[in-house]
Short mmCIF file of C-alpha atoms in Angstrom, two decimals:
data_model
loop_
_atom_site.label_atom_id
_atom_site.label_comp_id
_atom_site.label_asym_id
_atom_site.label_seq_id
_atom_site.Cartn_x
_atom_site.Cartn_y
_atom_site.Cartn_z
CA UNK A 1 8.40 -9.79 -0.62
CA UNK A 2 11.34 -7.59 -1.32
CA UNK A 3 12.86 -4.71 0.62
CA UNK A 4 13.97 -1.30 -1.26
CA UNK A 5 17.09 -0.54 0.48
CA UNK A 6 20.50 -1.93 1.78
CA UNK A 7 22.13 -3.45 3.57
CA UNK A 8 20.10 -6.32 3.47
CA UNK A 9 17.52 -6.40 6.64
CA UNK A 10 14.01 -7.39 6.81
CA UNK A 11 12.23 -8.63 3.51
CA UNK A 12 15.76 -8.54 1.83
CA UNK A 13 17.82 -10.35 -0.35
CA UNK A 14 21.94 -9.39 -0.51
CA UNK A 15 21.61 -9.06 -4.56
CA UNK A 16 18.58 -7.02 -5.11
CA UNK A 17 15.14 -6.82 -2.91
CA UNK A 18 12.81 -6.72 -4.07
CA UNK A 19 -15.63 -19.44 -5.64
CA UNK A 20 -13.21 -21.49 -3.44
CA UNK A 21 -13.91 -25.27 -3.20
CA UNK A 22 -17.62 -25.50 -1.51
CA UNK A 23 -15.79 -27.99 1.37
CA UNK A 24 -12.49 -27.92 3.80
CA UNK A 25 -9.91 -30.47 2.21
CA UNK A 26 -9.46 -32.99 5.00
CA UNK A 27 -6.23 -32.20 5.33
CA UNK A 28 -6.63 -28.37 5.75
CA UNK A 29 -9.55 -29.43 8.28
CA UNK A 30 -7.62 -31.82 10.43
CA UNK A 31 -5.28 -29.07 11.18
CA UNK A 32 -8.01 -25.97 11.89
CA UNK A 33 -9.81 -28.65 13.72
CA UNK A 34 -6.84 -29.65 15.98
CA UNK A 35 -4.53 -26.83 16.19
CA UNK A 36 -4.37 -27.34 20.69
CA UNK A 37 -5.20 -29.07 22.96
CA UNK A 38 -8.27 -27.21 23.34
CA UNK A 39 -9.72 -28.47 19.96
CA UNK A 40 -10.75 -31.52 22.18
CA UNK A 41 -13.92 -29.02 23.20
CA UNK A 42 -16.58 -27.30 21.35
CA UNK A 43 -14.79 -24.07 21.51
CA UNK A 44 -12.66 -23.19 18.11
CA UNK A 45 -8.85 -22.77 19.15
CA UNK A 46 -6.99 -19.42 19.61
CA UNK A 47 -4.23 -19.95 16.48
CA UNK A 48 -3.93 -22.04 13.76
CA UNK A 49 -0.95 -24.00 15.79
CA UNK A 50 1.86 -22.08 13.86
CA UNK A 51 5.37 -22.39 16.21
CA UNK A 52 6.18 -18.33 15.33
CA UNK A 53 2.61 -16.57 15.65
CA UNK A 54 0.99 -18.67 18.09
CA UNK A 55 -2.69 -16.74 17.79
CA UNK A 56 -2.43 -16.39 14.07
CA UNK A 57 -5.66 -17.99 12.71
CA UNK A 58 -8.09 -19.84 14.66
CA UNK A 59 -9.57 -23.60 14.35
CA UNK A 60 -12.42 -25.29 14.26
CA UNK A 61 -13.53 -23.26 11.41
CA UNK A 62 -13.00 -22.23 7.62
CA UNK A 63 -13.76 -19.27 5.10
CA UNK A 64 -15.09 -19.92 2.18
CA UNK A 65 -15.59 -16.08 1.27
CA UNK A 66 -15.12 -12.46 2.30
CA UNK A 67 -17.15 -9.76 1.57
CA UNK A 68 -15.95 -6.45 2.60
CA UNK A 69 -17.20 -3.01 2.37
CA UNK A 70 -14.93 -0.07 3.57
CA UNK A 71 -15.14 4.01 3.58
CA UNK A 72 -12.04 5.52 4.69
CA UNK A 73 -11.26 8.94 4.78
CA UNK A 74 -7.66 10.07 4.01
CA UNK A 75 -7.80 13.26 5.81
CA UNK A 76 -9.29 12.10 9.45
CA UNK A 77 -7.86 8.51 9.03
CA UNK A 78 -11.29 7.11 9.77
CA UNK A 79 -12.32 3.67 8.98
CA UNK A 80 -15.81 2.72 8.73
CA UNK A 81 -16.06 -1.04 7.83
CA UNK A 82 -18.58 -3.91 7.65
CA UNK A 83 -17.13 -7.38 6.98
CA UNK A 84 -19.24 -10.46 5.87
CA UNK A 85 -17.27 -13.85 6.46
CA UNK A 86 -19.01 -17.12 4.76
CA UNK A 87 -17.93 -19.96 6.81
CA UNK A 88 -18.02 -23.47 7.55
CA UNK A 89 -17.27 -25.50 10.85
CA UNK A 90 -14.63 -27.89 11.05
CA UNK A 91 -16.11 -28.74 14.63
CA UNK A 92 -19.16 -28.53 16.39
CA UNK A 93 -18.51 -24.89 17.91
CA UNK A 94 -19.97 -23.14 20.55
CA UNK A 95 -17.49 -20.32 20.09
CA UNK A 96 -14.66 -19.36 18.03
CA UNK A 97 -12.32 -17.05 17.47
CA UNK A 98 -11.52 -14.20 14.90
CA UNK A 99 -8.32 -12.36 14.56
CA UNK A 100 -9.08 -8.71 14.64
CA UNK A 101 -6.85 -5.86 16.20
CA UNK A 102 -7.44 -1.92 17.36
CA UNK A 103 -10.97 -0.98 15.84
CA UNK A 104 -13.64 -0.33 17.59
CA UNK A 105 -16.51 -3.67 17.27
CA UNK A 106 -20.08 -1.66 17.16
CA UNK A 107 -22.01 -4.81 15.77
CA UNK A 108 -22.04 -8.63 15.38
CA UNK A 109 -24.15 -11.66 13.85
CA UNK A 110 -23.41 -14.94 13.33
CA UNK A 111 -26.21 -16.22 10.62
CA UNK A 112 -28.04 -12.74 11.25
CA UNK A 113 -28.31 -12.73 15.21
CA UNK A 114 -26.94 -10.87 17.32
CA UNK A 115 -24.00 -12.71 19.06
CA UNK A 116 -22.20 -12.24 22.11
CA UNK A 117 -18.56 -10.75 21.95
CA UNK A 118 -15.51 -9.97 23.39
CA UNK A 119 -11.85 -8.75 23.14
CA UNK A 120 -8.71 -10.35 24.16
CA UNK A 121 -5.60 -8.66 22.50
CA UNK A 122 -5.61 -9.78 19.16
CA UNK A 123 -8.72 -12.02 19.77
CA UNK A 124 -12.25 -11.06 18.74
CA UNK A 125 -13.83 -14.16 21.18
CA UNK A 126 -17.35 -14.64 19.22
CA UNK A 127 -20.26 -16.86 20.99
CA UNK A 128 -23.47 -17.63 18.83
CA UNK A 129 -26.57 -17.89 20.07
CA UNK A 130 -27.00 -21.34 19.15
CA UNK A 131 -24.11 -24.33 18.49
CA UNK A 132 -22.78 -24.31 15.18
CA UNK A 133 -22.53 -28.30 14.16
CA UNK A 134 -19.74 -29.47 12.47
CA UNK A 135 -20.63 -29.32 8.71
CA UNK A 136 -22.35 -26.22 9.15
CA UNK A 137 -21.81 -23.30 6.50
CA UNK A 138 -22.34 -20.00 8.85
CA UNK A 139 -22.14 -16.26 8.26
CA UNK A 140 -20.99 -13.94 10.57
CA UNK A 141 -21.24 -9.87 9.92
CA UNK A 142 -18.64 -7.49 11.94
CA UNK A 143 -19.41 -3.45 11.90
CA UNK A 144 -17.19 -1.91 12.59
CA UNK A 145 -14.63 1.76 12.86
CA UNK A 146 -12.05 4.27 13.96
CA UNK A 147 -8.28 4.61 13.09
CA UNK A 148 -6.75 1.54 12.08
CA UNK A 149 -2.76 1.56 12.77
CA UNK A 150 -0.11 -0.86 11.69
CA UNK A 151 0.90 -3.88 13.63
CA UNK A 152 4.92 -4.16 14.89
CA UNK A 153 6.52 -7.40 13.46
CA UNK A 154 8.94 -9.20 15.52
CA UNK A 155 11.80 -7.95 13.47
CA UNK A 156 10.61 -4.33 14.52
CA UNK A 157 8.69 -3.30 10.65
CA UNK A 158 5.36 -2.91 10.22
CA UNK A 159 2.53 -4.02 8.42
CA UNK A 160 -1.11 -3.90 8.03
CA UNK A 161 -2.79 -0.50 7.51
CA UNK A 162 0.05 1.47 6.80
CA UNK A 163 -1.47 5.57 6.40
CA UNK A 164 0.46 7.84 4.03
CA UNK A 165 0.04 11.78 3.15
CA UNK A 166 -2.71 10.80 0.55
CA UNK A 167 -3.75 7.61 1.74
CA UNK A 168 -3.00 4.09 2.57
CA UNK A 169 -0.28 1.64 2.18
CA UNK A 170 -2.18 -1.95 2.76
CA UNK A 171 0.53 -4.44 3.00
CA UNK A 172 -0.18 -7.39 5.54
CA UNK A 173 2.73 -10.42 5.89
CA UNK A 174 2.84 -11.54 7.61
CA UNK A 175 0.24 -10.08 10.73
CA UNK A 176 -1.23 -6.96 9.13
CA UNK A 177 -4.93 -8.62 7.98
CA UNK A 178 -6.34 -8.00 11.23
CA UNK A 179 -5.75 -4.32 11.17
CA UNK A 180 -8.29 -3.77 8.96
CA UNK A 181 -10.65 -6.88 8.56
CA UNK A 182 -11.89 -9.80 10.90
CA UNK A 183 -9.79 -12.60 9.41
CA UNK A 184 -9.00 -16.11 9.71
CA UNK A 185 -5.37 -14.38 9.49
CA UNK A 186 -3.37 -17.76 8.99
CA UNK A 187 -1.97 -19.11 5.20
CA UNK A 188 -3.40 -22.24 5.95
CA UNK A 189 -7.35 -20.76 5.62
CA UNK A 190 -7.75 -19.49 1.89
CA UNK A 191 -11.12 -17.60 0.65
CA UNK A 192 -12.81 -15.73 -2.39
CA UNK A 193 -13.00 -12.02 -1.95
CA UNK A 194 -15.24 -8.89 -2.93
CA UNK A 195 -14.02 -5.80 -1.66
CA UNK A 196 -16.21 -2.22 -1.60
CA UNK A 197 -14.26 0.88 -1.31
CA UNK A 198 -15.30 3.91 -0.97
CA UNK A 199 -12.82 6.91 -0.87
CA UNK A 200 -13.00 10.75 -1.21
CA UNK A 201 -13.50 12.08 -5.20
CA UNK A 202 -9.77 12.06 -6.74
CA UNK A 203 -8.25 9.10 -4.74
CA UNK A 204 -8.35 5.78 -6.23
CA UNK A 205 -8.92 2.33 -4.12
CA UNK A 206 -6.88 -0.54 -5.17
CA UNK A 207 -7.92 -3.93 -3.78
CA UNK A 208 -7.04 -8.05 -5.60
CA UNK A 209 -8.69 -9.58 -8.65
CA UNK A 210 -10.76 -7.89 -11.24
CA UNK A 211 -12.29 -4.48 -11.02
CA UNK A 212 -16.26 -4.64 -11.14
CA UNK A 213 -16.92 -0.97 -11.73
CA UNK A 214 -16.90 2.27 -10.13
CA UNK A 215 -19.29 5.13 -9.29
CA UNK A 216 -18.83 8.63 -8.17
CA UNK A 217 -21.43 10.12 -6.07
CA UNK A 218 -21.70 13.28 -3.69
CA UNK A 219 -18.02 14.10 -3.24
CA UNK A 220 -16.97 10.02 -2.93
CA UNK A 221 -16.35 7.09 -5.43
CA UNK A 222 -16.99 3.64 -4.80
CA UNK A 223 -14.49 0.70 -6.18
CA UNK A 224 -16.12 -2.46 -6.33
CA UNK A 225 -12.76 -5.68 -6.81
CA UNK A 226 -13.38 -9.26 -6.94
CA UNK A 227 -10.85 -11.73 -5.95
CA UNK A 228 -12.66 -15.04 -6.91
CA UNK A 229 -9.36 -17.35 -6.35
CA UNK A 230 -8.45 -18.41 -2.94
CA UNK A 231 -6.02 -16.42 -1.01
CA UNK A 232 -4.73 -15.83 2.07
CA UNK A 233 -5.51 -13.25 4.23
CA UNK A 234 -2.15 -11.82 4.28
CA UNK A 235 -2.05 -11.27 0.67
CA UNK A 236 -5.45 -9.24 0.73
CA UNK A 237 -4.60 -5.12 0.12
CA UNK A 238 -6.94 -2.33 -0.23
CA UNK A 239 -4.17 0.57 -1.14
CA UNK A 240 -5.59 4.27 -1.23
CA UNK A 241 -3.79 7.41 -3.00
CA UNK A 242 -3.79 9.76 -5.65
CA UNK A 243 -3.07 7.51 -8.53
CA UNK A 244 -2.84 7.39 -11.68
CA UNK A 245 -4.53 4.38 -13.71
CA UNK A 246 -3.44 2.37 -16.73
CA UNK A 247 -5.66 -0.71 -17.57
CA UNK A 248 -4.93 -3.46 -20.30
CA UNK A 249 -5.37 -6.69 -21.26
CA UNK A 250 -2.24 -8.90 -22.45
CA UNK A 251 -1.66 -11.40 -25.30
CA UNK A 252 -2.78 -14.07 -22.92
CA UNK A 253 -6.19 -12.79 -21.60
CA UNK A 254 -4.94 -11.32 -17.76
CA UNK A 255 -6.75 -8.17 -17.36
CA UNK A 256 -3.97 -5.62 -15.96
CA UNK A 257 -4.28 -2.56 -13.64
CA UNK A 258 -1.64 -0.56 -13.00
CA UNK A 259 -1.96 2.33 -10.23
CA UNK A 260 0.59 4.65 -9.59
CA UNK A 261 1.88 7.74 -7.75
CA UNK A 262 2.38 10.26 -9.87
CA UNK A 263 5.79 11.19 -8.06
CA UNK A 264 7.00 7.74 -9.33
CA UNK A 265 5.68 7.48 -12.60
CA UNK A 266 8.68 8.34 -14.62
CA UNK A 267 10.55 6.09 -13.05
CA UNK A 268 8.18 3.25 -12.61
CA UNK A 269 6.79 3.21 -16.48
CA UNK A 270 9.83 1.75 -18.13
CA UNK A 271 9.73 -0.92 -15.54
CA UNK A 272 5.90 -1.42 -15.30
CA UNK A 273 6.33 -1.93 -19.09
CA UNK A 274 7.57 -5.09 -18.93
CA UNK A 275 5.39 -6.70 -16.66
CA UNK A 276 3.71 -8.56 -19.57
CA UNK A 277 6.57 -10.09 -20.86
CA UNK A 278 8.10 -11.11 -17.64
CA UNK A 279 4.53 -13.36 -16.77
CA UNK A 280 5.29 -14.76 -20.47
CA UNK A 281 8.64 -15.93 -19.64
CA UNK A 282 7.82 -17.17 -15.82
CA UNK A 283 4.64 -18.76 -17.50
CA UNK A 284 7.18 -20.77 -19.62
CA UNK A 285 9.23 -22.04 -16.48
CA UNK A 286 6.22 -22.38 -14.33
CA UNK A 287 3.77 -23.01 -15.71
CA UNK A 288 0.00 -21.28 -16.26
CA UNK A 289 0.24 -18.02 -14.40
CA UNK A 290 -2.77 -18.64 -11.17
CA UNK A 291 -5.04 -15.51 -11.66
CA UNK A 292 -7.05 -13.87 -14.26
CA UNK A 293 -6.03 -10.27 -13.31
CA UNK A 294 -2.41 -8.87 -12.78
CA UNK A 295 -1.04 -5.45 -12.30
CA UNK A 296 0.90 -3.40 -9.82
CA UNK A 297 0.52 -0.66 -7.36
CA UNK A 298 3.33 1.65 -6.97
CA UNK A 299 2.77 4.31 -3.99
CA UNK A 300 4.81 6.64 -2.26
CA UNK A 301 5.40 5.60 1.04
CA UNK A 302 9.25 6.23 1.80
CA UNK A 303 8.76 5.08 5.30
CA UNK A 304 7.56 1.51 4.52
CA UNK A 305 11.51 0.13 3.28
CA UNK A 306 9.61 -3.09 1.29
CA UNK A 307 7.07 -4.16 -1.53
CA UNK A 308 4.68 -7.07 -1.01
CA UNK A 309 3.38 -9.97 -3.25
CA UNK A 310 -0.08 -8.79 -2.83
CA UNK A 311 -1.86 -11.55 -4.81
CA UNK A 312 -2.67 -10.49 -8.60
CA UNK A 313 -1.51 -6.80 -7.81
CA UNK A 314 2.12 -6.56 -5.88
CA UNK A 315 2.49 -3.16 -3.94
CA UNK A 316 5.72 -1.12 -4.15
CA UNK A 317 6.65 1.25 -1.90
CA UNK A 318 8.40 3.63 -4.57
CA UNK A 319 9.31 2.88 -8.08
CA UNK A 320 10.45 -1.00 -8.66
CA UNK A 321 13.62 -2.11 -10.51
CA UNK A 322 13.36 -5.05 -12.71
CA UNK A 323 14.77 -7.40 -10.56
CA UNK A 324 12.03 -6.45 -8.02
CA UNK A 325 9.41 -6.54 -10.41
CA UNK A 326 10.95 -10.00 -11.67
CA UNK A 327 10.73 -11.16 -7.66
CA UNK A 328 6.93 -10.34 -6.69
CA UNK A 329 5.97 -11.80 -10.17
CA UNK A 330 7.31 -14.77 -9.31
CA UNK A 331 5.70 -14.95 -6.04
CA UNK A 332 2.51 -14.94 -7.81
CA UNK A 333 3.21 -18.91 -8.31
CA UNK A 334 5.66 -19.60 -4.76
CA UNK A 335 3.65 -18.50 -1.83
CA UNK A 336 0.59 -16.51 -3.53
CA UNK A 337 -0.85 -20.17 -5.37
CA UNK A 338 1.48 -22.37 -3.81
CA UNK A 339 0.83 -21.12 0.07
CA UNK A 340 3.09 -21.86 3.38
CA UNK A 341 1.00 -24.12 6.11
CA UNK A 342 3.93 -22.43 8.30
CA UNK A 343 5.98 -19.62 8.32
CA UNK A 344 8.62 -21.54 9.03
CA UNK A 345 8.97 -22.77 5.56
CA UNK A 346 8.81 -19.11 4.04
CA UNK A 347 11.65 -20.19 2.25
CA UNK A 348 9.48 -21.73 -0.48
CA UNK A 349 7.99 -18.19 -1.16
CA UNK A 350 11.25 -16.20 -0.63
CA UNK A 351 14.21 -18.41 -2.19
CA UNK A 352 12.25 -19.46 -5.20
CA UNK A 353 11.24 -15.85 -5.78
CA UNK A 354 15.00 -14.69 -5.57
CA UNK A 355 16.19 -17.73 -7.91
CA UNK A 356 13.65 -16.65 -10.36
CA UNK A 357 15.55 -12.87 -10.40
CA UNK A 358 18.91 -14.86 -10.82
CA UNK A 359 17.21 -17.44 -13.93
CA UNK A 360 15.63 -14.24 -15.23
CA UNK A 361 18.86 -11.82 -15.25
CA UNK A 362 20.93 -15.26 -16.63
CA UNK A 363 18.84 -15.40 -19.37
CA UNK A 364 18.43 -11.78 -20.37
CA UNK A 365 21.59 -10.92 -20.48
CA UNK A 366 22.78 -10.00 -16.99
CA UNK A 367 24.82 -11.85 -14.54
CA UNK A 368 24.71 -16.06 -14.43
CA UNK A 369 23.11 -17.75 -11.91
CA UNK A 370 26.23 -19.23 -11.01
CA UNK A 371 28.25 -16.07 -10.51
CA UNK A 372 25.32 -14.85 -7.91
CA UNK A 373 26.06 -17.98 -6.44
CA UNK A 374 29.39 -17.98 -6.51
CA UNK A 375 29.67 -14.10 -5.19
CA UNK A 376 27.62 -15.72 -2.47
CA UNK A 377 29.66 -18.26 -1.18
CA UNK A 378 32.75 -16.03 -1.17
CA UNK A 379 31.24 -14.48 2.19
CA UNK A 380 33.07 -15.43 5.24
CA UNK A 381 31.27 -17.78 7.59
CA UNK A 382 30.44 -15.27 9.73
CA UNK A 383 28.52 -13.18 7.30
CA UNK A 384 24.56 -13.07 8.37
CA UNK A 385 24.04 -15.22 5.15
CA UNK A 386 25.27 -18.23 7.42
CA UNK A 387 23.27 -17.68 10.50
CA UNK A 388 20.20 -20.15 10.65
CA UNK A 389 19.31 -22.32 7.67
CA UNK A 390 16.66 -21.31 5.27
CA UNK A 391 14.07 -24.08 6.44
CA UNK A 392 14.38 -23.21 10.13
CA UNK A 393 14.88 -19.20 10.84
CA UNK A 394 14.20 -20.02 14.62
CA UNK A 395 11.46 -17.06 15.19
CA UNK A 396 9.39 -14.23 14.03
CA UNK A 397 12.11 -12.34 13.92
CA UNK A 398 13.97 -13.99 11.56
CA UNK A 399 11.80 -15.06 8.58
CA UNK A 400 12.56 -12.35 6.19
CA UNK A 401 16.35 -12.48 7.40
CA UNK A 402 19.05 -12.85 4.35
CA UNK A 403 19.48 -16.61 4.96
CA UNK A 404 16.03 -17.16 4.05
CA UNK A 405 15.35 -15.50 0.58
CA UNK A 406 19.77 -15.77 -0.35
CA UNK A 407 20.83 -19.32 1.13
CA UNK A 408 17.31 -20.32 -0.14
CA UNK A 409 17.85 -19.44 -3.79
CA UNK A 410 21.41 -20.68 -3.09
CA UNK A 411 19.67 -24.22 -2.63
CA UNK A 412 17.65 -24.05 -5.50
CA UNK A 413 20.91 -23.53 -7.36
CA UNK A 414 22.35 -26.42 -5.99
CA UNK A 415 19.65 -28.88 -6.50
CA UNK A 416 19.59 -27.47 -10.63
CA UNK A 417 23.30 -28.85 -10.48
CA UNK A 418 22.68 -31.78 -9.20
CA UNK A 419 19.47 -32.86 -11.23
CA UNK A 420 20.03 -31.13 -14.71
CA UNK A 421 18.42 -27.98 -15.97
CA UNK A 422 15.68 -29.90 -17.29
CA UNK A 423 14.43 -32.08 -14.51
CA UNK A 424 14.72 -28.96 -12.34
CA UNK A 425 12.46 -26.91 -14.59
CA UNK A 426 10.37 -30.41 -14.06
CA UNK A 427 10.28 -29.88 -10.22
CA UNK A 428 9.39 -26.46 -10.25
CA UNK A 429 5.99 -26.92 -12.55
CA UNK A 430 5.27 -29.91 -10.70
CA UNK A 431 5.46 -28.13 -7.69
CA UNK A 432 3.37 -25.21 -9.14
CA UNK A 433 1.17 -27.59 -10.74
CA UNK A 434 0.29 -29.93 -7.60
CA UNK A 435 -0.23 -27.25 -4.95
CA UNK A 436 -2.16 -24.66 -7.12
CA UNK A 437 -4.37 -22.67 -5.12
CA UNK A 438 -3.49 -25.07 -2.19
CA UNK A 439 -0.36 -25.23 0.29
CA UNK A 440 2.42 -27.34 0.59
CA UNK A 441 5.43 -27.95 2.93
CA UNK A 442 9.34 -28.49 2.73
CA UNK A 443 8.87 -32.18 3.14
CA UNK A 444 6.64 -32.53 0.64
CA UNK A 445 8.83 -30.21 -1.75
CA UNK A 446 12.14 -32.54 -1.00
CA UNK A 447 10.22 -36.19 -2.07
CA UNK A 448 8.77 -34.09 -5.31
CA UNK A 449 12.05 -33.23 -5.98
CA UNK A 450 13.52 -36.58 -5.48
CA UNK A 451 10.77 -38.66 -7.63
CA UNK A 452 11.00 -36.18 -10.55
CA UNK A 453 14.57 -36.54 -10.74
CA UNK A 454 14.94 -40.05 -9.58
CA UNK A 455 17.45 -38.92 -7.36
CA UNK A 456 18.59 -39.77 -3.51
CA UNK A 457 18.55 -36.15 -2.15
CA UNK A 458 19.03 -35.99 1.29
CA UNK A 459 22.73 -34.86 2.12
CA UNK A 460 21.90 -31.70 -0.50
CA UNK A 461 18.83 -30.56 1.54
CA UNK A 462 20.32 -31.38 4.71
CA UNK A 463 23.44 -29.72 3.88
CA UNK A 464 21.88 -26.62 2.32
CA UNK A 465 18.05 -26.24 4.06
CA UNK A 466 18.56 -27.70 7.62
CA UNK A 467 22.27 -27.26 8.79
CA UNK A 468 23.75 -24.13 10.24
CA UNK A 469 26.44 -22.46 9.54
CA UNK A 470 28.21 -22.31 6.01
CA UNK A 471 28.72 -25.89 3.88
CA UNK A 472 31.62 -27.16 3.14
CA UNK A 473 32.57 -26.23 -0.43
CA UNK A 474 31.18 -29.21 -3.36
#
């Protein structure tokens, strides 16, 4: 995630802003399964159990696919929208729980009959007509329309459906999902995607993955994307506008599409350029980038202040700089592949994404690592870089704060010094290696960290991840 402005605020740094497995790993199900109390009962829990959005997600169940199919016109606003989630129980369920927000509900199945339904805020409360048994694979269709609007994050931004003068913004971390699809809307419950889009002749509708085709008909066209990787629902966009289109392939096989605004194509090509070579060189420190598609959307959307890692395709709200470019690449790897079970450890997405712009500039011939650090450290300790640590943000409102994508990189830093360059670039392609596709935690980050370099970490990542306030100089 990166924000487009300063001072830093929301989604910022302070140097520059920028099918799945056919069964529930028991680890992933154990924590669906018992997210509350109310697990204990054949109804599927209200949240995944995450301390800062309580009723993101739900339990007791998993998705193994979405299939969605969307007409949207620019003009009105309207949504018309039929969703198709492939699931399997993690509990024998005699209701559950979908995260859905604003649109109007004119229709629901659950394994083609009709089901009973009904809302509660953010809640779309679904009861079968029949017990779903644990073990059971399920499929439940949502129809659905109207306007779909943006949700307000607790830092006061928004995200979700975003509408523009020719379109759509679709940017959802970490809330935004539900806006415009029935979701499991928790990083902990990853799924395969196909997305149909169908937009007015002239706009173009970008979703993840690979594009399948398209097909212009009586005044509309018809985008058919497949995301066949898992991925969370927050990292799911289906971005509208008048754009134009550049497709490629690279060196390395990963189909690209680029889609741009036409008011920030001058300034996006020179940038957009280099996207190939920067996956090359964060493949090398990495390891194998995750997806088999790439690309970027760049809209014009001056109200939105941020880009997104949407995965395969990050979303820019006006023309990126490098260093931008650079940071949403990387989070292709850290918090795209490798996902958060909490955001409370966005850290793990935001500081390595903001290291990888300092490693990157350092070895292109910009600024060292160690100066950004340095330029860091010079701020007094009452500078909003020392406020909360970068593994505990306290709320909502705080995970895109400074201390979380700066003080995060900041650690990363200090752990290179202390290890060596080369068991660091160890950690981090053990790390991306391990977790691909899957999720992992701080814990488990710190003992990788300390068995790949065979050293005693502790007072570093206490000192730098878990203790307010500004450390005491090394």
């Amino acid at each position: 995630m990166a924000h487009s402005g300063q001072p830093p605020a929301r989604r910022t740094t302070v140097l520059s802003r920028t099918a799945v497995a056919a069964t529930v790993p028991v680890a992933l199900a154990a924590l669906l399964a018992a997210a509350s109390p109310a697990a204990a009962g054949p109804v599927g829990t209200a949240g995944a159990g995450d301390p800062y959005f309580p009723l993101a997600g739900n339990g007791g169940y998993h998705v193994h696919h979405y299939d969605l199919t969307l007409r949207y016109d620019p003009g009105s606003r309207h949504l018309d929208g039929r969703a198709v989630l492939t699931a399997r129980a993690t509990r024998t369920l005699s209701r559950f729980d979908l995260d859905f927000s604003g649109l109007n509900v004119t229709g629901l199945t659950v394994d083609g009959t009709p089901a009973r339904f009904r809302r509660e805020g953010q809640e779309l409360v679904v009861t079968p007509r029949r017990t779903l048994h644990r073990g059971h694979t399920f499929r439940v269709t949502v129809t659905y329309s109207g306007t779909p609007r943006p949700v307000t994050d607790p830092d006061g931004s928004l995200d979700g459906w975003i509408p523009t003068d020719d379109g759509a913004f679709v940017a959802g971390e970490p809330q935004g999902a539900m806006t415009w699809f029935p979701a499991n809307n928790h990083p902990l419950d990853k799924a395969s995607y196909d997305f149909t889009l169908t937009v007015p002749a002239g706009r173009t509708a970008v979703a993840n993955g690979v594009l399948l085709g398209s097909r212009t008909a009586h005044g509309r066209t018809t985008f058919r994307w497949r995301q066949s990787e898992p991925m969370a629902a927050y990292l799911a966009t289906a971005t509208i506008g008048t754009f134009q289109v550049k497709q490629y392939t690279t060196r390395s096989g990963i189909k690209v599409y680029d889609a741009v605004d036409p008011r920030e194509a001058n300034a996006a090509a020179p940038v957009l350029g280099k996207l190939p070579s920067v996956l090359e060189w964060e493949s090398r420190l990495f390891g194998p980038y995750p997806w088999r598609a790439a690309g970027s959307i760049v809209d014009h959307a001056p109200d939105v202040g941020y880009a997104l890692e949407t995965q395969t395709r990050p979303v820019y709200d006006s023309a990126p700089d490098l260093a931008t470019l650079v940071h949403e690449s990387a989070h292709q790897w850290f918090g795209d592949s490798v996902s958060l079970t909490t955001w409370k450890d966005i850290w793990l997405n935001e500081g390595f994404a903001t290291y990888a712009e300092w490693l990157y500039a350092e070895q292109h011939g910009g600024r060292s690592a160690q100066a950004a650090f340095d330029e860091l450290y010079a701020l007094p300790a009452d500078d909003e870089l020392w406020e909360f640590p970068p593994a505990d943000p306290g709320s909502g409102a705080n995970i895109f704060g400074t201390p979380v994508y700066a003080r995060g990189a900041m650690t990363l830093h200090q752990l290179c010094r202390a290890v060596g360059d080369r068991a660091f670039l160890r950690i981090l392609r053990a790390w991306a290696d391990a977790h691909r596709h899957g999720h992992g935690t701080t814990a488990q980050f710190e003992r990788l960290a300390e068995r790949i370099s065979g050293r005693q970490l502790d007072t570093l990542f206490r000192t730098w991840l878990h203790t307010p306030g500004k450390p005491p100089a090394a």
